[in-house]
CSV table of C-alpha atoms in Angstrom, one decimal:
chain,number,residue,atom,x,y,z
A,10,SER,CA,20.4,-5.2,4.8
A,11,ARG,CA,17.7,-4.1,2.4
A,12,ALA,CA,15.4,-1.1,2.5
A,13,THR,CA,12.9,0.7,0.1
A,14,ALA,CA,13.2,4.2,-1.1
A,15,ARG,CA,9.8,5.8,-1.4
A,16,PHE,CA,8.8,9.3,-2.6
A,17,PHE,CA,5.9,11.0,-4.3
A,18,ILE,CA,5.2,14.0,-6.5
A,19,SER,CA,2.1,16.1,-6.8
A,20,VAL,CA,0.6,16.2,-10.4
A,21,GLU,CA,-2.2,18.1,-12.1
A,22,GLY,CA,-3.4,15.0,-13.8
A,23,THR,CA,-4.6,14.3,-17.4
A,24,PRO,CA,-8.1,14.8,-18.8
A,25,GLU,CA,-10.2,11.7,-18.4
A,26,LYS,CA,-12.0,11.9,-21.7
A,27,ALA,CA,-9.4,13.6,-24.0
A,28,SER,CA,-6.5,11.2,-23.2
A,29,THR,CA,-4.2,10.5,-26.1
A,30,ASN,CA,-3.2,7.2,-24.4
A,31,GLY,CA,-6.4,5.2,-25.0
A,32,ASP,CA,-8.4,4.6,-21.8
A,33,ILE,CA,-5.5,5.6,-19.5
A,34,PHE,CA,-5.6,8.8,-17.5
A,35,VAL,CA,-3.8,10.0,-14.4
A,36,PRO,CA,-6.0,11.7,-11.7
A,37,GLU,CA,-5.0,14.9,-10.0
A,38,GLY,CA,-3.1,14.2,-6.8
A,39,CYS,CA,0.1,12.3,-6.2
A,40,LEU,CA,2.2,9.7,-8.1
A,41,TYR,CA,3.9,7.4,-5.7
A,42,PHE,CA,7.3,5.7,-6.5
A,43,SER,CA,9.1,2.9,-4.7
A,44,LEU,CA,12.4,1.1,-5.4
A,45,PRO,CA,14.5,-1.3,-3.4
A,46,SER,CA,17.8,0.0,-2.0
A,47,PHE,CA,20.7,-2.2,-0.8
A,48,GLY,CA,22.1,-1.1,2.5
A,49,SER,CA,20.7,1.9,4.4
A,50,SER,CA,21.5,4.5,1.7
A,51,VAL,CA,19.9,5.5,-1.6
A,52,THR,CA,23.3,5.5,-3.3
A,53,ARG,CA,22.7,1.8,-4.0
A,54,LEU,CA,19.3,1.8,-5.6
A,55,SER,CA,18.1,-1.2,-7.6
A,56,SER,CA,18.5,-0.9,-11.4
A,57,LYS,CA,15.3,-2.8,-12.0
A,58,GLU,CA,12.0,-1.2,-12.8
A,59,GLY,CA,9.9,0.1,-9.9
A,60,PRO,CA,6.1,0.8,-9.8
A,61,VAL,CA,4.5,4.2,-10.2
A,62,THR,CA,1.1,4.2,-8.4
A,63,VAL,CA,-1.9,6.4,-7.6
A,64,ARG,CA,-4.1,6.0,-4.6
A,65,GLN,CA,-7.8,5.9,-5.2
A,66,ILE,CA,-10.9,4.9,-3.2
A,67,GLY,CA,-12.1,1.5,-4.5
A,68,TRP,CA,-14.5,-1.2,-3.5
A,69,HIS,CA,-13.5,-4.1,-5.8
A,70,THR,CA,-13.0,-6.4,-2.8
A,71,GLY,CA,-16.4,-5.6,-1.3
A,72,TRP,CA,-14.9,-3.1,1.2
A,73,ARG,CA,-14.7,0.7,0.5
A,74,ARG,CA,-11.0,1.5,1.1
A,75,GLU,CA,-8.0,3.4,-0.3
A,76,GLU,CA,-6.2,1.2,-2.9
A,77,SER,CA,-2.9,1.6,-4.8
A,78,ARG,CA,-3.2,1.2,-8.6
A,79,ILE,CA,-0.2,0.9,-10.9
A,80,VAL,CA,-0.1,3.4,-13.7
A,81,GLY,CA,3.4,2.8,-14.9
A,82,THR,CA,7.0,1.9,-14.1
A,83,PHE,CA,10.3,3.8,-13.7
A,84,ARG,CA,14.0,3.0,-13.5
A,85,ALA,CA,16.6,4.8,-11.4
A,86,VAL,CA,19.8,5.7,-13.3
A,87,PRO,CA,22.7,7.9,-12.5
A,88,ILE,CA,22.0,11.6,-13.2
A,89,ALA,CA,24.7,11.8,-15.9
A,90,GLU,CA,23.1,8.9,-17.8
A,91,ALA,CA,19.6,10.5,-17.4
A,92,ARG,CA,20.9,13.8,-18.8
A,93,ARG,CA,22.5,12.1,-21.7
A,94,LYS,CA,19.3,10.1,-22.5
A,95,ASP,CA,16.8,13.0,-22.0
A,96,GLY,CA,18.9,16.0,-23.1
A,97,PHE,CA,18.3,18.0,-19.9
């Protein structure tokens, strides 16, 4: 069976005008993460990239509604590998 691991973190956001990443900024609020999991446990997460999204009110479809917008990707790795790569 296949499931999806979903979680979010609250962030302060980045300045809209003073961004060092061109025209990209992250609004204050939450970043949402999701990644496929094989079986019913998060011990077997997919090793592929998953989306990082924000939720914003938009009306690009003609209807005013909350939309998810992708702001990046992430990859789940074992904690030992993450510590080795990041130095934490």
